[in-house]
JSON list of N, CA and C in Angstrom, two decimals:
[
{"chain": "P", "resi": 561, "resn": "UNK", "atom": "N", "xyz": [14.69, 37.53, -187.13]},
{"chain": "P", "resi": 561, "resn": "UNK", "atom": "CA", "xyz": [13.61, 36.70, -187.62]},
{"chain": "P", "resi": 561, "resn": "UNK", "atom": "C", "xyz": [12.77, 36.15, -186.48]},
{"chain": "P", "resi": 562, "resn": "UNK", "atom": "N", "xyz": [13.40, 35.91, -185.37]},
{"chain": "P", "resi": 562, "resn": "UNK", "atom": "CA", "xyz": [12.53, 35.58, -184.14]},
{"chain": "P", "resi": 562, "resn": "UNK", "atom": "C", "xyz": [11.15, 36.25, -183.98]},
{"chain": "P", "resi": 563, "resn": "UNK", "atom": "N", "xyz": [11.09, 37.74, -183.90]},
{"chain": "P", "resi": 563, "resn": "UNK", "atom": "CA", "xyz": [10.31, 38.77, -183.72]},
{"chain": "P", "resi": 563, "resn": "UNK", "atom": "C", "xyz": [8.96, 38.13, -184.38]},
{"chain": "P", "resi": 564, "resn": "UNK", "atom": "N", "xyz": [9.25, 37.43, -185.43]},
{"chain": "P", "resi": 564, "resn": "UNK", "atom": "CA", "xyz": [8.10, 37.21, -186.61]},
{"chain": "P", "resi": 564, "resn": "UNK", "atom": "C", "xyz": [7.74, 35.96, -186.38]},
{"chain": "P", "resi": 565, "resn": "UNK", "atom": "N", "xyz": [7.87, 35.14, -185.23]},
{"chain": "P", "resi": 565, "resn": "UNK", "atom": "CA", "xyz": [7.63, 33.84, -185.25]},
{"chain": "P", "resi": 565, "resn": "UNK", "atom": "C", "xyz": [6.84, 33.81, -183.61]},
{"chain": "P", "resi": 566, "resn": "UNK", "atom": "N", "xyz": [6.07, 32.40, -184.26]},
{"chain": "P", "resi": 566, "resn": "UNK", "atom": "CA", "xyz": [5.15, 32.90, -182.25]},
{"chain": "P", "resi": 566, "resn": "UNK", "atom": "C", "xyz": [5.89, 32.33, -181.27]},
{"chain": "P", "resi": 567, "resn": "UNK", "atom": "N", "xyz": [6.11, 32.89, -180.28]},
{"chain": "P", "resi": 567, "resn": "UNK", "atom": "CA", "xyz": [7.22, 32.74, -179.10]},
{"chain": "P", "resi": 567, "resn": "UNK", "atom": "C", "xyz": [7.29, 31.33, -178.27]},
{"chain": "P", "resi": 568, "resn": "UNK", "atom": "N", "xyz": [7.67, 30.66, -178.18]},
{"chain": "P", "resi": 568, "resn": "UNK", "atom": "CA", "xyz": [7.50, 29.31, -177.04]},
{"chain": "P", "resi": 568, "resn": "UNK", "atom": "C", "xyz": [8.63, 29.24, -176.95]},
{"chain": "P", "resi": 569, "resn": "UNK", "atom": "N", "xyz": [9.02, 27.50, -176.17]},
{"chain": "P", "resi": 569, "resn": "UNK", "atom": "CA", "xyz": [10.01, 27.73, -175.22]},
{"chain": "P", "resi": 569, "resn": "UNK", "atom": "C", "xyz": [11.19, 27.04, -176.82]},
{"chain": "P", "resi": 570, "resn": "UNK", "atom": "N", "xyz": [11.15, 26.81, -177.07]},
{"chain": "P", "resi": 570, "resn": "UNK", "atom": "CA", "xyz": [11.58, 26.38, -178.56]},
{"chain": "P", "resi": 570, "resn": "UNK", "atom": "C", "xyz": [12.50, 27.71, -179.21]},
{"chain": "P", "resi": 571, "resn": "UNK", "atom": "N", "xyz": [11.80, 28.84, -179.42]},
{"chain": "P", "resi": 571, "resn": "UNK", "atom": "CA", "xyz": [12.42, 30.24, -179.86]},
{"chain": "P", "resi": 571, "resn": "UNK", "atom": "C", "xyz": [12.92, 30.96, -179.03]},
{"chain": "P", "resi": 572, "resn": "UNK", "atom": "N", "xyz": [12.50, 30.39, -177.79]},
{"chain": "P", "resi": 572, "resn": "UNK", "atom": "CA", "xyz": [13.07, 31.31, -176.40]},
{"chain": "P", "resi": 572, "resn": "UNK", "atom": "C", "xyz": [15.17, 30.27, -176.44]},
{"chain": "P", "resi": 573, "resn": "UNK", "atom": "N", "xyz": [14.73, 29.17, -176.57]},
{"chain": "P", "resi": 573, "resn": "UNK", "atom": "CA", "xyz": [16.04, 28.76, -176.70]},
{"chain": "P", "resi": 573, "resn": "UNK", "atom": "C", "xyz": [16.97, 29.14, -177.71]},
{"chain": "P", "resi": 574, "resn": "UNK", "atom": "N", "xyz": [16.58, 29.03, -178.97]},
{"chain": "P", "resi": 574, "resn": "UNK", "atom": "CA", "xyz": [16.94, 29.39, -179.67]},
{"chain": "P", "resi": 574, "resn": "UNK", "atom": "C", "xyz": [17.72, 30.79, -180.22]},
{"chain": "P", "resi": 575, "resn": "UNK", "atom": "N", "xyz": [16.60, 31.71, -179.69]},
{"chain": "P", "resi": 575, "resn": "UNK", "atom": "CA", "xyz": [17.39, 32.99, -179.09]},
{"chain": "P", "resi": 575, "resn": "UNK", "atom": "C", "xyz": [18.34, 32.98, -178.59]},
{"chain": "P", "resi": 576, "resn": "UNK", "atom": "N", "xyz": [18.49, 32.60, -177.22]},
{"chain": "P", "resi": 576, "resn": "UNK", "atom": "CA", "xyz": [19.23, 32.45, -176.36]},
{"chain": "P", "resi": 576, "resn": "UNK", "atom": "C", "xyz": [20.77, 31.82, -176.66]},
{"chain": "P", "resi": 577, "resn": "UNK", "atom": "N", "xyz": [20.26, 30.25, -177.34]},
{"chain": "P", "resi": 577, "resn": "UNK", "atom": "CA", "xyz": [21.90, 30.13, -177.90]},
{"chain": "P", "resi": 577, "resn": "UNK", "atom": "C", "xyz": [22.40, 31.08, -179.17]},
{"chain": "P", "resi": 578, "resn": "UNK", "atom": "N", "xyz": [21.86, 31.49, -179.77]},
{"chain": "P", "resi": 578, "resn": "UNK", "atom": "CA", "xyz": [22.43, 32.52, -180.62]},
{"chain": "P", "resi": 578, "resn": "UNK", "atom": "C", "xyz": [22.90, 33.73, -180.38]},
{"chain": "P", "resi": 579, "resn": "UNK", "atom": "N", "xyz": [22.12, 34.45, -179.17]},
{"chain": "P", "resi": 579, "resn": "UNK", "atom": "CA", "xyz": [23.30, 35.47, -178.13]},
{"chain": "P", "resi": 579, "resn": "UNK", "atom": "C", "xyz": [24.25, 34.85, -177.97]},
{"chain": "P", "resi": 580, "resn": "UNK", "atom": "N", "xyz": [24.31, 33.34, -177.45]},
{"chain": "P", "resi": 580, "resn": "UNK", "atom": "CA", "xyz": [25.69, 32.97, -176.40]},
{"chain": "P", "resi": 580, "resn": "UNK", "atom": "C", "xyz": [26.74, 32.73, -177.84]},
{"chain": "P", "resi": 581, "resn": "UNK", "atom": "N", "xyz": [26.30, 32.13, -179.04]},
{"chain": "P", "resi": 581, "resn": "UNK", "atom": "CA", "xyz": [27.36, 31.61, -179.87]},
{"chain": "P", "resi": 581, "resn": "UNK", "atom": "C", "xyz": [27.38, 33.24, -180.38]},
{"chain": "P", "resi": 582, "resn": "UNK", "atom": "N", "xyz": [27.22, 34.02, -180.48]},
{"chain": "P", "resi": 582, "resn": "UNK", "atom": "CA", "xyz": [27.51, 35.28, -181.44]},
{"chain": "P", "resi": 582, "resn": "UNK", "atom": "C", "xyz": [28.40, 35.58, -180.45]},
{"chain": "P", "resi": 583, "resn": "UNK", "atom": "N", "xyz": [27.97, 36.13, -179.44]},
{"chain": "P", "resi": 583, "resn": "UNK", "atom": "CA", "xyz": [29.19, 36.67, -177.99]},
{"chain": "P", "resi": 583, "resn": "UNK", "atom": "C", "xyz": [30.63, 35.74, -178.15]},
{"chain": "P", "resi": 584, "resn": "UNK", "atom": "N", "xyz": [30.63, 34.29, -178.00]},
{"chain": "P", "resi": 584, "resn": "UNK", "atom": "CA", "xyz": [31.46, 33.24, -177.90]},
{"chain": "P", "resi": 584, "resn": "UNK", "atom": "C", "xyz": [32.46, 33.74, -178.91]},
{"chain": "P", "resi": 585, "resn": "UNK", "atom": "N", "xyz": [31.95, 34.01, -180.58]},
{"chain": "P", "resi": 585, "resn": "UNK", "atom": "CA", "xyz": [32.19, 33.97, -182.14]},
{"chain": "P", "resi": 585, "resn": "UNK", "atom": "C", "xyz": [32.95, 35.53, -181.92]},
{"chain": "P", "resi": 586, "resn": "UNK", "atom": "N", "xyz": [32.34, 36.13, -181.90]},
{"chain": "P", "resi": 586, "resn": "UNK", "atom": "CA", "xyz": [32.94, 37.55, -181.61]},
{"chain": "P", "resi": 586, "resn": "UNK", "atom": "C", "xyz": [33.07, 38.92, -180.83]},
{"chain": "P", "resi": 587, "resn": "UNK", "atom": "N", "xyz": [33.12, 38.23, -179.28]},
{"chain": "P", "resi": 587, "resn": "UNK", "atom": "CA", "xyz": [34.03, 39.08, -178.70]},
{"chain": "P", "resi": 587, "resn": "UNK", "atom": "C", "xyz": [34.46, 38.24, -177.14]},
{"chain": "P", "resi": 588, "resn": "UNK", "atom": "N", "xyz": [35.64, 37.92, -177.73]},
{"chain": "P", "resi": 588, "resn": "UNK", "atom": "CA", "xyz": [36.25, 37.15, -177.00]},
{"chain": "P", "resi": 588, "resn": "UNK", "atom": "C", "xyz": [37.13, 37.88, -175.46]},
{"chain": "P", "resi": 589, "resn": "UNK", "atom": "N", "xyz": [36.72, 39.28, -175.21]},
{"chain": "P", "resi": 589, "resn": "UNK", "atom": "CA", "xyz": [36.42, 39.72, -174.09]},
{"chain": "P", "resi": 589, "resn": "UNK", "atom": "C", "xyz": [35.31, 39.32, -172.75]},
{"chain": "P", "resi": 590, "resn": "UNK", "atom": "N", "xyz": [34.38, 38.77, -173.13]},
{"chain": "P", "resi": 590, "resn": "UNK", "atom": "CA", "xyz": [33.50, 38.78, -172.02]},
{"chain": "P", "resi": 590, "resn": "UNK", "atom": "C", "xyz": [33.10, 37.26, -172.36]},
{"chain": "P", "resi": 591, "resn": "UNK", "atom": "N", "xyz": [32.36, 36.53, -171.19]},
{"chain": "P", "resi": 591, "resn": "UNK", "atom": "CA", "xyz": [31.58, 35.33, -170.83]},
{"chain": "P", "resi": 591, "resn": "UNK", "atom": "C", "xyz": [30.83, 35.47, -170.45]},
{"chain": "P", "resi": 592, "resn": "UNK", "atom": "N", "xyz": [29.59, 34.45, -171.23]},
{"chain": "P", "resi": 592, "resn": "UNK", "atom": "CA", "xyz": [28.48, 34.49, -171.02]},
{"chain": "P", "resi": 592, "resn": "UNK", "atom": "C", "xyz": [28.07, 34.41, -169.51]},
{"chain": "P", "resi": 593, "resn": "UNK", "atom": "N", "xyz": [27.63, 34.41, -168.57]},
{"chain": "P", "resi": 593, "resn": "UNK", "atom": "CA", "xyz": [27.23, 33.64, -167.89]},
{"chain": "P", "resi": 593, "resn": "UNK", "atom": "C", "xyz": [25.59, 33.18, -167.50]},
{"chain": "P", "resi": 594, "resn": "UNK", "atom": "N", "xyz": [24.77, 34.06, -168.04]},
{"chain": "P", "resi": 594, "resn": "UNK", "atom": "CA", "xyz": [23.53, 33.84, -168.31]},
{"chain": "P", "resi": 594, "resn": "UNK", "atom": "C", "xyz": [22.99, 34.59, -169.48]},
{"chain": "P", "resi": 595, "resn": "UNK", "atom": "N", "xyz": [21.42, 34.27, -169.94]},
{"chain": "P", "resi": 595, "resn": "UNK", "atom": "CA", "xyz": [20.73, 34.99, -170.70]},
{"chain": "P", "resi": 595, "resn": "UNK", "atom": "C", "xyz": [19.07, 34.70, -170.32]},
{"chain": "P", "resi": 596, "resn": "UNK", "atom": "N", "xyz": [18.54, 35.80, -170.20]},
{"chain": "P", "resi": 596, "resn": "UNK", "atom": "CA", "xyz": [17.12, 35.40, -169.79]},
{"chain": "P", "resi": 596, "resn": "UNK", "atom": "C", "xyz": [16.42, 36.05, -171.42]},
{"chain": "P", "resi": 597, "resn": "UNK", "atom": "N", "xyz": [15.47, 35.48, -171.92]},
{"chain": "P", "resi": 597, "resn": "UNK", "atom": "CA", "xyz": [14.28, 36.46, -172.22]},
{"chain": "P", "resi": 597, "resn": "UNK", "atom": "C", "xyz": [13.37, 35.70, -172.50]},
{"chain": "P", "resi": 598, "resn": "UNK", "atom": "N", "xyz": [12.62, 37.08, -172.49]},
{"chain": "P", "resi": 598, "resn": "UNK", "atom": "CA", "xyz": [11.18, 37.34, -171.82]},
{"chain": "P", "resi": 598, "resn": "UNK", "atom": "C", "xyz": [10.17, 37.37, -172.81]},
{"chain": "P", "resi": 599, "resn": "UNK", "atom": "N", "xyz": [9.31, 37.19, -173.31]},
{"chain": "P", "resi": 599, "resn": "UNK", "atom": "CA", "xyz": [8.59, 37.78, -174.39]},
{"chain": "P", "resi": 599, "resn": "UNK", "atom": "C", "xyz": [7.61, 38.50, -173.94]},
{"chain": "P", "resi": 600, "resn": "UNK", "atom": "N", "xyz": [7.65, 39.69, -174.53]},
{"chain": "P", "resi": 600, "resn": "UNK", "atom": "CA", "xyz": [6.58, 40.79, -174.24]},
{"chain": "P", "resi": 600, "resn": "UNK", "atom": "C", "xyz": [5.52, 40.64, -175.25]},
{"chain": "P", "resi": 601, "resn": "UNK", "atom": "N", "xyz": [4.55, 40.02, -175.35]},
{"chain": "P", "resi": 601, "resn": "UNK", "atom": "CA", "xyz": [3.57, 39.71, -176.84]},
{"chain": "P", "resi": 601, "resn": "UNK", "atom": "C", "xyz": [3.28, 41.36, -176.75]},
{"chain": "P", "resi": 602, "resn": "UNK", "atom": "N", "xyz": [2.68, 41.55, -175.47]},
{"chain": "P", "resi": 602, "resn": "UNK", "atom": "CA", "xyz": [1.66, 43.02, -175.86]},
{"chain": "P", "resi": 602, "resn": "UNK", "atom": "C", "xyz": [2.48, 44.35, -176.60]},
{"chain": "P", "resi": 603, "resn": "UNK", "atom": "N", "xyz": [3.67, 43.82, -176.97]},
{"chain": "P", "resi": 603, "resn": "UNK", "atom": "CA", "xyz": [4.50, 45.18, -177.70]},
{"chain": "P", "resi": 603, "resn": "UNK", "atom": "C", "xyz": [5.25, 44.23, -178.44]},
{"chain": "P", "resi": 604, "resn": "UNK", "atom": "N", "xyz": [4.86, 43.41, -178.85]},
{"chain": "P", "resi": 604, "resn": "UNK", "atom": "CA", "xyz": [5.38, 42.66, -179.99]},
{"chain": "P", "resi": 604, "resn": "UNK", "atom": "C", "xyz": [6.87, 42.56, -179.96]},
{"chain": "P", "resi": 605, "resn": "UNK", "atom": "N", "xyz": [7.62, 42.78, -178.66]},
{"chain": "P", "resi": 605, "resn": "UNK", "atom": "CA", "xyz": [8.90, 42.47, -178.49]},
{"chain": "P", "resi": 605, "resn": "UNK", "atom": "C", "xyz": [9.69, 41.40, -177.55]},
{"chain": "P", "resi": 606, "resn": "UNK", "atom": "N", "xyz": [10.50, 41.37, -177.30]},
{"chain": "P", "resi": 606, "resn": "UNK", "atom": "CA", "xyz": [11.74, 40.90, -176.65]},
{"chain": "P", "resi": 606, "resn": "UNK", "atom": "C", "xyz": [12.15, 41.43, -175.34]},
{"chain": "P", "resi": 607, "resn": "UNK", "atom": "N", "xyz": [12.31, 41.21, -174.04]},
{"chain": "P", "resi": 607, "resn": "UNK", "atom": "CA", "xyz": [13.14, 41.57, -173.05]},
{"chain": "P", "resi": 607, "resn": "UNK", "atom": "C", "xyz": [14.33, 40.27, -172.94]},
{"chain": "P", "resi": 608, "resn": "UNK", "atom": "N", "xyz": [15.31, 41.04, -173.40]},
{"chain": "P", "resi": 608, "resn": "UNK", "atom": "CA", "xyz": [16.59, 40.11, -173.15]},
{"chain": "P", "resi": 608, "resn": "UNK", "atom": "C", "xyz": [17.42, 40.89, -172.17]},
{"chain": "P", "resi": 609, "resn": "UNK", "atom": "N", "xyz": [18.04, 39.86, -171.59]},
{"chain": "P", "resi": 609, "resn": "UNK", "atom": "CA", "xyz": [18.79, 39.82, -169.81]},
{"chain": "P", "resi": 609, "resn": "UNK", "atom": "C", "xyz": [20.23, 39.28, -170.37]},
{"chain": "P", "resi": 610, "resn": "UNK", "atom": "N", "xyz": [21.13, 39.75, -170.10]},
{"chain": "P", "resi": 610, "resn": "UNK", "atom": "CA", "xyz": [22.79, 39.00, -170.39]},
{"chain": "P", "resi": 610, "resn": "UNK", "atom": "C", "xyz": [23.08, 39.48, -168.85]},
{"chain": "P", "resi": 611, "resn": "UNK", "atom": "N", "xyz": [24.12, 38.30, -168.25]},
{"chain": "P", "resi": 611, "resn": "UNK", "atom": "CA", "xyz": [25.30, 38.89, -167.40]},
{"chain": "P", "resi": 611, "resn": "UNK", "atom": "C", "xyz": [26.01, 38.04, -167.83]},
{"chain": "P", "resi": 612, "resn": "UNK", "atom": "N", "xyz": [27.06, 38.92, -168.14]},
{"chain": "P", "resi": 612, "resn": "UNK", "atom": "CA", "xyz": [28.41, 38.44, -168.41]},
{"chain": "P", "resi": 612, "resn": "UNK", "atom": "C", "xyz": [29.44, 39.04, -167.55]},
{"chain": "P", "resi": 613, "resn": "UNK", "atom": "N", "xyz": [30.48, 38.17, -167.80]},
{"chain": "P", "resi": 613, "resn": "UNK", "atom": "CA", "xyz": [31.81, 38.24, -166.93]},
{"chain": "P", "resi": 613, "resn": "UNK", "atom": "C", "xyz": [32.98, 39.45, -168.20]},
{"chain": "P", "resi": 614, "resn": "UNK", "atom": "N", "xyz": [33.19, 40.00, -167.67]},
{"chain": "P", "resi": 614, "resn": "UNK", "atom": "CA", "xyz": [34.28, 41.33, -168.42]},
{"chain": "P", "resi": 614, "resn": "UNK", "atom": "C", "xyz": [35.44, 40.55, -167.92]},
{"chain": "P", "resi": 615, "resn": "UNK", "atom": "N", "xyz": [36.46, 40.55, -169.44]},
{"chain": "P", "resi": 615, "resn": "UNK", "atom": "CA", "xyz": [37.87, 39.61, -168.63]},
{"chain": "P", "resi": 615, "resn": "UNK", "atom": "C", "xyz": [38.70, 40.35, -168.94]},
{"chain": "P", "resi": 616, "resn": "UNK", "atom": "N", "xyz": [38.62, 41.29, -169.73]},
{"chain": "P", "resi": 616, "resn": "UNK", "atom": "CA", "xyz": [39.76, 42.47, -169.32]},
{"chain": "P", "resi": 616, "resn": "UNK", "atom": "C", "xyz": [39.54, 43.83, -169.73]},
{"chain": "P", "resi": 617, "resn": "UNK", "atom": "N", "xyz": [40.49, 44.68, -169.29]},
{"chain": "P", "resi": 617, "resn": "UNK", "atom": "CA", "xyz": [41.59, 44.10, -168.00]},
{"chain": "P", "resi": 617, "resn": "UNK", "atom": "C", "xyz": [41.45, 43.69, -166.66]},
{"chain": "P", "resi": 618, "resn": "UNK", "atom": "N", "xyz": [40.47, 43.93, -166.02]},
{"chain": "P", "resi": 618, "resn": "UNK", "atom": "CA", "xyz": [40.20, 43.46, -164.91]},
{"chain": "P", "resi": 618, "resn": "UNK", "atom": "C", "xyz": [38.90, 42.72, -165.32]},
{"chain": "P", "resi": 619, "resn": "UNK", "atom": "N", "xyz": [39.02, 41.79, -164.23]},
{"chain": "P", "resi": 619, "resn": "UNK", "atom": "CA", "xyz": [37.53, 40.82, -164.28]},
{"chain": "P", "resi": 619, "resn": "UNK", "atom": "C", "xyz": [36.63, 41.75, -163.81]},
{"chain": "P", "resi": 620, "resn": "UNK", "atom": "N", "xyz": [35.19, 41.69, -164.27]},
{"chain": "P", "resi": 620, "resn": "UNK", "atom": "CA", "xyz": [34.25, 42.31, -163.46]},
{"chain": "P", "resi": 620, "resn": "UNK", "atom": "C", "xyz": [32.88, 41.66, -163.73]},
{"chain": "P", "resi": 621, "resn": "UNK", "atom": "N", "xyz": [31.56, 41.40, -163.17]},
{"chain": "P", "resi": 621, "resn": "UNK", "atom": "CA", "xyz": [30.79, 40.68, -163.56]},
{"chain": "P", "resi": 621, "resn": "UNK", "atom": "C", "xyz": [29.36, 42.58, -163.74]},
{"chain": "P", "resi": 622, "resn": "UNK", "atom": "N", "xyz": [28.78, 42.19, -164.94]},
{"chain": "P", "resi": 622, "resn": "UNK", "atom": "CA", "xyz": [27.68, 43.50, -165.17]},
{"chain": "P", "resi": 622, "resn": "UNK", "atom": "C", "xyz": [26.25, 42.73, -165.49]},
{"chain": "P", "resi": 623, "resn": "UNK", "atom": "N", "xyz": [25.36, 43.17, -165.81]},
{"chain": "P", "resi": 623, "resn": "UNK", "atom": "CA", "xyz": [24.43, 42.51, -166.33]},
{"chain": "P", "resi": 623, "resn": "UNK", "atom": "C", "xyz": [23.57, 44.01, -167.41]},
{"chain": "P", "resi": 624, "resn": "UNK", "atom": "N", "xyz": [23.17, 43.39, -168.81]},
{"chain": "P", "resi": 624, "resn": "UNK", "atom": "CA", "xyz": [23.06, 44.22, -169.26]},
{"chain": "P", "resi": 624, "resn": "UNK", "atom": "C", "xyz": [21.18, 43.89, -169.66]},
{"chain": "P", "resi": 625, "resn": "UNK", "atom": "N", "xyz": [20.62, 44.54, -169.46]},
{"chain": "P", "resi": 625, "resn": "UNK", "atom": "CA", "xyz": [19.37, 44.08, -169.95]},
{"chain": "P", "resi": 625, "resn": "UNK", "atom": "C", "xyz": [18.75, 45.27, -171.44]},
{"chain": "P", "resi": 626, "resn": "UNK", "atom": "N", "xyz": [17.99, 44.71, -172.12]},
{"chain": "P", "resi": 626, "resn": "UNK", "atom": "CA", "xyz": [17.54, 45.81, -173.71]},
{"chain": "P", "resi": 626, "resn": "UNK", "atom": "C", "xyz": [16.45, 44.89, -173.91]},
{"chain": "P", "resi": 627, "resn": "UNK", "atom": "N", "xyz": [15.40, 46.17, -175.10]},
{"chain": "P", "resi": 627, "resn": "UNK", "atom": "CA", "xyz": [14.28, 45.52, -175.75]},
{"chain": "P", "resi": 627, "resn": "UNK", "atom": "C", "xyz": [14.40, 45.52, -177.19]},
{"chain": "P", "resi": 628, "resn": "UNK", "atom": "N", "xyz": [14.11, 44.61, -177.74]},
{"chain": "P", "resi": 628, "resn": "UNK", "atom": "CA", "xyz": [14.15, 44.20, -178.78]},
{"chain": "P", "resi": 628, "resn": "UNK", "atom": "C", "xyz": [12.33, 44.30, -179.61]},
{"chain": "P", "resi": 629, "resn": "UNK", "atom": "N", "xyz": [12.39, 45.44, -180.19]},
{"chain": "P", "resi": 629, "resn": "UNK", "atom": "CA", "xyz": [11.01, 45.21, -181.19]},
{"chain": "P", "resi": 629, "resn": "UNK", "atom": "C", "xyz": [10.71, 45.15, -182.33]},
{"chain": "P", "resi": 630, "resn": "UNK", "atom": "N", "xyz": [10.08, 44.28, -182.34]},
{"chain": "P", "resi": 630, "resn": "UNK", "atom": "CA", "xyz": [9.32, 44.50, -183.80]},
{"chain": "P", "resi": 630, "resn": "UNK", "atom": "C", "xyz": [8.59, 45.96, -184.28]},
{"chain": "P", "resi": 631, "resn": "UNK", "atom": "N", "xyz": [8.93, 46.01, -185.63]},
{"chain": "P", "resi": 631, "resn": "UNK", "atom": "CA", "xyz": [8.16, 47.66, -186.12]},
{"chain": "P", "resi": 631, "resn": "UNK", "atom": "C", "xyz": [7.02, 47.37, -186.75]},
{"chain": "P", "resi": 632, "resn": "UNK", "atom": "N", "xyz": [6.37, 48.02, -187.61]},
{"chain": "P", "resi": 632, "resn": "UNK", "atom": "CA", "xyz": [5.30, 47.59, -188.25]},
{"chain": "P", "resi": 632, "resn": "UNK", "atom": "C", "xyz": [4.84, 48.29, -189.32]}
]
């Protein structure tokens, strides 16, 4: 529903805690440790940034970045 709403720093948060509580909620493998995004207006999407911490079996820290768009 984000996609459809105009972007400020308000939905940028909002986003953001809803990556961290969905990750937190279900999959209790990895930690958050950041989330960036970005809003791309001119493609009507999303650049979202995660690094998280991998806790098993070995610790490892990755960072995964994806775009998120709206269709039309």
């Amino acid at each position: 529903a984000y996609l459809f709403e105009n972007f400020d720093d308000i939905t940028k948060a909002a986003v953001e805690t809803t990556i961290v509580n969905t990750l937190r909620n279900y999959e209790p493998r990895v930690r958050v440790l950041s989330v960036d995004v970005v809003d791309l207006d001119y493609r009507n999407a999303l650049r979202i940034t995660l690094e998280i911490q991998i806790i098993s079996p070995e610790v490892s820290v990755t960072s995964v970045e994806f775009v998120v768009e709206r269709l039309r």
